[in-house]
Short mmCIF file of C-alpha atoms (C1' of nucleotides) in Angstrom, two decimals:
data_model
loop_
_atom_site.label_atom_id
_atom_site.label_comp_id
_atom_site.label_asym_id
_atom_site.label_seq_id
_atom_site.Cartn_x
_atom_site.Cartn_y
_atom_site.Cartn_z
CA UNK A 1 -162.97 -16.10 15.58
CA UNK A 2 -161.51 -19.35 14.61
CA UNK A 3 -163.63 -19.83 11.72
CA UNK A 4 -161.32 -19.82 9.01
CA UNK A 5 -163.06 -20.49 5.63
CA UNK A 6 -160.46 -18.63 3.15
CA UNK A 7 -161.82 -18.64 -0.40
CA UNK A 8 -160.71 -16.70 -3.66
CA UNK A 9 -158.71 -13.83 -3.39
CA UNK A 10 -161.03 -10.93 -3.40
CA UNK A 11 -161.23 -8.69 -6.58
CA UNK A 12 -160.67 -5.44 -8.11
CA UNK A 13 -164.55 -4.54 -7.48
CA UNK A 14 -164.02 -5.30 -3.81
CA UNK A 15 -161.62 -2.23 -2.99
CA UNK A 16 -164.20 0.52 -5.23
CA UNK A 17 -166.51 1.82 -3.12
CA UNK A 18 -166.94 4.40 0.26
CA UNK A 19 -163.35 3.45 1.64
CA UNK A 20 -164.73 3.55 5.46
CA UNK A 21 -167.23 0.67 4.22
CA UNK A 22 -164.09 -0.98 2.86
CA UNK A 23 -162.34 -1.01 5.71
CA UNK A 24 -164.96 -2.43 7.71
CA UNK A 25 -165.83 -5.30 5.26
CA UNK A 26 -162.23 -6.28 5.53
CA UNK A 27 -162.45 -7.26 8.67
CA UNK A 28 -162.36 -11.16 8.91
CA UNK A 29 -160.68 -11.46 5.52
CA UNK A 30 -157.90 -13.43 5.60
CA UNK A 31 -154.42 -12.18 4.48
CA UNK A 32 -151.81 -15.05 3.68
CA UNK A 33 -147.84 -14.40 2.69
CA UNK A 34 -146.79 -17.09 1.08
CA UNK A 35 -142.63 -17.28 2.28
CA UNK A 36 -139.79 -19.67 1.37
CA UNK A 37 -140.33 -20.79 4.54
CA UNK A 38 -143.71 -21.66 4.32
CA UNK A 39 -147.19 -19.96 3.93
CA UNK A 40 -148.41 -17.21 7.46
CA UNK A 41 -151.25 -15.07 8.39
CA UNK A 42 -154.92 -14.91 9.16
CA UNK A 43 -157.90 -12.92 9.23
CA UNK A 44 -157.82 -9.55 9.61
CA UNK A 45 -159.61 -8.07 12.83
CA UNK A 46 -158.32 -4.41 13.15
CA UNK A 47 -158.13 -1.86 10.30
CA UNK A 48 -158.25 1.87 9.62
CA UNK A 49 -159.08 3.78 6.41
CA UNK A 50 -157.10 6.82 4.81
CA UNK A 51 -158.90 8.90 2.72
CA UNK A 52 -158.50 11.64 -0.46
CA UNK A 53 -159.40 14.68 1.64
CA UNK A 54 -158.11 13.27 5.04
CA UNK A 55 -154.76 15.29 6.35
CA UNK A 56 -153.64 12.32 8.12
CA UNK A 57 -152.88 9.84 4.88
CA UNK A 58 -149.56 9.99 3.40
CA UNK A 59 -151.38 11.32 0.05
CA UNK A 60 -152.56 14.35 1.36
CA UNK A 61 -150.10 17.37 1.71
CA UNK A 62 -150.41 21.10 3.04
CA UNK A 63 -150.49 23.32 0.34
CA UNK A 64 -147.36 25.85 1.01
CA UNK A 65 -148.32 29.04 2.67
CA UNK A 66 -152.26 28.04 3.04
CA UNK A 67 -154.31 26.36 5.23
CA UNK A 68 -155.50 23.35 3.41
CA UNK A 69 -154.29 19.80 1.55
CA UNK A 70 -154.15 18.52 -1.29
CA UNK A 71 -153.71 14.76 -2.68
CA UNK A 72 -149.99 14.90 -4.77
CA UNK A 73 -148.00 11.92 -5.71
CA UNK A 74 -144.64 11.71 -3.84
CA UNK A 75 -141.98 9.12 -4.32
CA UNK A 76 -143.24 7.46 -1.00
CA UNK A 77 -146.75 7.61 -1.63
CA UNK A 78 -147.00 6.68 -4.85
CA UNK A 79 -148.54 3.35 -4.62
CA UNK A 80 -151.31 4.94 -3.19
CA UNK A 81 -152.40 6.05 -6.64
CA UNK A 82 -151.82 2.62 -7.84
CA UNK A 83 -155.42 0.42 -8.80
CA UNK A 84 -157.76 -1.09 -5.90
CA UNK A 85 -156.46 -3.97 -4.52
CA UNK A 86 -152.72 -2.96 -4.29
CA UNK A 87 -150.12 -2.70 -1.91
CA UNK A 88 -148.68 -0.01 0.14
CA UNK A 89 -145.76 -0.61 2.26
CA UNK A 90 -143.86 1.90 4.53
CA UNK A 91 -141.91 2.88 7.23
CA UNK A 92 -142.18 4.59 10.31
CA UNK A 93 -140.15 5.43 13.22
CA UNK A 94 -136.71 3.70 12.23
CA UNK A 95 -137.26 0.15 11.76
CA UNK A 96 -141.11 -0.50 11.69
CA UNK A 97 -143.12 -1.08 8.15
CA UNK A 98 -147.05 -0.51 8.21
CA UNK A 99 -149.21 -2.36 5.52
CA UNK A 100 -151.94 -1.02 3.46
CA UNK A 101 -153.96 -1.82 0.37
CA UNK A 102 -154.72 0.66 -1.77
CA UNK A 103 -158.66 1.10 -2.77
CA UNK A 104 -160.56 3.22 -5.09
CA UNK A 105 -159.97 3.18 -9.18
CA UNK A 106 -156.25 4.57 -10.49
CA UNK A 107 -155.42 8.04 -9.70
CA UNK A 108 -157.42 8.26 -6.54
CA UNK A 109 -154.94 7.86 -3.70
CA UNK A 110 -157.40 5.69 -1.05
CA UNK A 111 -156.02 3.29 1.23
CA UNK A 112 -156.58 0.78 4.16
CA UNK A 113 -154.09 0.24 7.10
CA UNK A 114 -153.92 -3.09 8.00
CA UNK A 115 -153.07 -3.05 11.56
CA UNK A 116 -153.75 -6.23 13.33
CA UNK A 117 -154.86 -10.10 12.23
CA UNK A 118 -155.25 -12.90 14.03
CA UNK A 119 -151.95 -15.22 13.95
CA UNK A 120 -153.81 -18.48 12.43
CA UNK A 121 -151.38 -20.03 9.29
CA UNK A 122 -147.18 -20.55 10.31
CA UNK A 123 -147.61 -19.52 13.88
CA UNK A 124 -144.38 -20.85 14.88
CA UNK A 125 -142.46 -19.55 11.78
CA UNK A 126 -143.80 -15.93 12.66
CA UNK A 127 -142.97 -16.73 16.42
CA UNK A 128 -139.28 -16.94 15.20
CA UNK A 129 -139.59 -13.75 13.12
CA UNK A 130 -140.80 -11.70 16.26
CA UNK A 131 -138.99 -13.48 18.69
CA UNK A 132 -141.55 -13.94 21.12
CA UNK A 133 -143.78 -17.02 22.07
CA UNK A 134 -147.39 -15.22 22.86
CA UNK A 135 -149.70 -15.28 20.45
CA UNK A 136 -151.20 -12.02 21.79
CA UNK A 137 -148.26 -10.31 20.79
CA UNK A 138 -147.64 -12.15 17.35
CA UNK A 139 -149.20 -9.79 14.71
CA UNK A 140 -151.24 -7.25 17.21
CA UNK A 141 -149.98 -4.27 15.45
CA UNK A 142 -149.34 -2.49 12.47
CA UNK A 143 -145.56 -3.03 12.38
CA UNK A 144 -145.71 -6.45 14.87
CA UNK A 145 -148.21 -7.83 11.74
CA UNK A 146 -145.27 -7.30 8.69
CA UNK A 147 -142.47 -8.75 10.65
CA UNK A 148 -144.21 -11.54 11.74
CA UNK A 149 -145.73 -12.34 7.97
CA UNK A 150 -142.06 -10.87 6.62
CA UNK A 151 -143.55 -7.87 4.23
CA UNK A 152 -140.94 -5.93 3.16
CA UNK A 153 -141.14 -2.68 1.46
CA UNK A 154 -140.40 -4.86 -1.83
CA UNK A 155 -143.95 -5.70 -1.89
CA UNK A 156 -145.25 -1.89 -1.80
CA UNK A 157 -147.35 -1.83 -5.25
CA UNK A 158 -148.02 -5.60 -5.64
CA UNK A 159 -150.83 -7.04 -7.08
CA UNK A 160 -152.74 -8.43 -3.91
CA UNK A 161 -154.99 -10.92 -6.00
CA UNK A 162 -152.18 -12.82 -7.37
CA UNK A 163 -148.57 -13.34 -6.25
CA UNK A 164 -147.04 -14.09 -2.63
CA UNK A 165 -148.94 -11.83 -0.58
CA UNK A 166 -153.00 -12.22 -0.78
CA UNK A 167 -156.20 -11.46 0.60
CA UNK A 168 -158.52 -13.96 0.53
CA UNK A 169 -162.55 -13.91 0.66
CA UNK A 170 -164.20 -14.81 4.08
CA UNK A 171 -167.59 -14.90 5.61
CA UNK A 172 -168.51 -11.05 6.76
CA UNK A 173 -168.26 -10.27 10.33
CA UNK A 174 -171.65 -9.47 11.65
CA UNK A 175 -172.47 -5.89 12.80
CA UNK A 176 -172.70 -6.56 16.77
CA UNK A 177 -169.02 -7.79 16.58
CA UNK A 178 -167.74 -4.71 15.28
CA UNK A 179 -166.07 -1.53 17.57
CA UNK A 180 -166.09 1.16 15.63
CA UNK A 181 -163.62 4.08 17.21
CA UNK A 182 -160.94 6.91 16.36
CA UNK A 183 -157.32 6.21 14.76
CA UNK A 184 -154.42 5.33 16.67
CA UNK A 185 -151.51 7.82 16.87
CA UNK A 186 -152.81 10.38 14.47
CA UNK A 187 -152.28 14.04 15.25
CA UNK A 188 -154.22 15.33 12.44
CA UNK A 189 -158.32 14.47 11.93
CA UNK A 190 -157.66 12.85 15.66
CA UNK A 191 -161.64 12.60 15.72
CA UNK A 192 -162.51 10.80 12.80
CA UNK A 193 -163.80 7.62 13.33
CA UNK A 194 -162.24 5.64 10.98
CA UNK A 195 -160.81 2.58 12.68
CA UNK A 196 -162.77 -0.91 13.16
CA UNK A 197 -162.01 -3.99 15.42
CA UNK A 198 -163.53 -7.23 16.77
CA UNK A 199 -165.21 -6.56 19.75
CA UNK A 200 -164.32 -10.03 21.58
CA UNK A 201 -160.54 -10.19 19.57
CA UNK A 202 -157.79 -11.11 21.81
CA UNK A 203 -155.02 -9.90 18.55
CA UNK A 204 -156.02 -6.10 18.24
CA UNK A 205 -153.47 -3.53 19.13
CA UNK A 206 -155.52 -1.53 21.51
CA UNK A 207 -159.08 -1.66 23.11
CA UNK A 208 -160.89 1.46 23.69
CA UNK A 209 -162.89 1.79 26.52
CA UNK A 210 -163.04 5.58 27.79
CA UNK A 211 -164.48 8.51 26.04
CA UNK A 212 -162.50 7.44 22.60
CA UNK A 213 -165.07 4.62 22.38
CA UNK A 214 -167.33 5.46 19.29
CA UNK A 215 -169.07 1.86 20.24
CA UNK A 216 -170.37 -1.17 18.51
CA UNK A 217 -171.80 -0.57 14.97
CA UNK A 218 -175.59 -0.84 15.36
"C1'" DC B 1 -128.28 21.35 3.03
"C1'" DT B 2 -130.98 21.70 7.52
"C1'" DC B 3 -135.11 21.15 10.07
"C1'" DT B 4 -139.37 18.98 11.70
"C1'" DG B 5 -142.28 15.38 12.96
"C1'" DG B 6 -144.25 11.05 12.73
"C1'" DA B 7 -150.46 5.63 10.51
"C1'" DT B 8 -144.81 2.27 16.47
"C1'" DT B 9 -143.02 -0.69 19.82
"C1'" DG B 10 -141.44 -2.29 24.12
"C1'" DA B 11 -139.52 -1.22 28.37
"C1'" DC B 12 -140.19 1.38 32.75
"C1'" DT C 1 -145.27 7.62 30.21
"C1'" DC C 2 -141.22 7.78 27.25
"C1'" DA C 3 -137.03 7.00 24.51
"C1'" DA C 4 -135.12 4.95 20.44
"C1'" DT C 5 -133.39 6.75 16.21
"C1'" DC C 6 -134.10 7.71 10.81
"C1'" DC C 7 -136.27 9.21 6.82
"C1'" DA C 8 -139.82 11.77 3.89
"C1'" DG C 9 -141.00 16.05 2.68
"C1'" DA C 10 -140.50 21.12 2.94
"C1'" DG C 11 -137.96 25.19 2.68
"C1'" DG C 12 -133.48 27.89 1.92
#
DNA sequence: CTCTGGATTGAC
DNA sequence: TCAATCCAGAGG
């Protein structure tokens, strides 16, 4: 995984399309912050996708007094209904921001968590911003991955072709690399599997190995 | 206004 | 395995 052949930032077209599929092609894409202190980042090698009619993404709500969702822009969410290729910043648990980009056309509240990459551009300017010298534990996590590459919540809507924060075209990861399994600390649509890594990737968050193993995509 | 519950991390 | 520790969203 130390290929690194970043090309043009990928377009609109990219992010249209079955979001799962998405979320899966991103891996290996490379996603570079360019900082006052100097360009981070890497290629991306764990994701998970958020869907329309999927009670676990921040777009989806219980509908009061019955027992189903519905999508519904909220202050918080709103990027989500933003176009394909945006961004979608946000917090959780106190002091730790998750990064997402939004997919699907305008309107149709789709995104992609972004929650590991492989520490490749500024590793010792994101070893100051998380304070620790591994490179294991650099950006091998949702909220590890935007303090190390410093996204703040200011960049929740940006344009991810163009601008500071980008993701960049790479060569696809082939098939046998790929672990497909369920999300990580969702309570609702626990069993979906919706989350992708490199197989042989020292920088994802978790490995699976018991019975929440879905297993290599064929 | 009050209440509930996290798309986490790091220490034990 | 578990606490830290705060806000978004819902309901009164």
């Amino acid at each position: 995984m130390t290929t690194f052949c970043a090309r043009r930032p990928l377009p609109r077209s990219f992010y249209v399309g079955d979001t799962v599929q998405i979320a899966r092609a991103l891996l290996g894409k490379v996603l570079i912050h360019e900082t006052r202190e100097g360009p981070c980042g890497g290629p991306i090698v764990e994701t998970e996708a958020y869907l329309r009619d999927d009670p676990a993404c921040h777009a989806v709500l219980r509908v009061r007094g019955a027992d189903c969702w519905e999508a519904r822009m909220t202050p918080r969410n709103a990027p989500m209904f933003e176009p394909p290729g945006t961004a979608y910043v946000y917090r959780v648990y106190t002091d730790h921001l998750c990064f997402n980009i939004v997919t699907q056309p305008e309107g149709v509240p789709e995104a992609v968590l972004i929650r590991a990459i492989e520490p490749a551009v500024g590793v010792d300017l994101m070893r100051r911003r998380r304070g620790v010298e591994s490179l294991k534990a650099l950006t091998s996590g949702p909220a590890k991955l935007t303090q190390a590459l410093a996204i703040g919540r200011s960049l929740s809507g940006a344009d991810l072709r163009r601008g500071p924060l980008r993701v960049l075209d790479a060569p696809a990861v082939p098939d046998q690399d790929v672990v497909v399994t369920t999300r990580v600390g969702v309570r609702l649509a626990a069993d979906k599997p919706w989350r992708f890594y490199i197989a042989d990737s020292p920088y994802v968050s978790r490995r699976v190995t018991g019975p929440n193993k879905i297993g290599p995509l064929q």
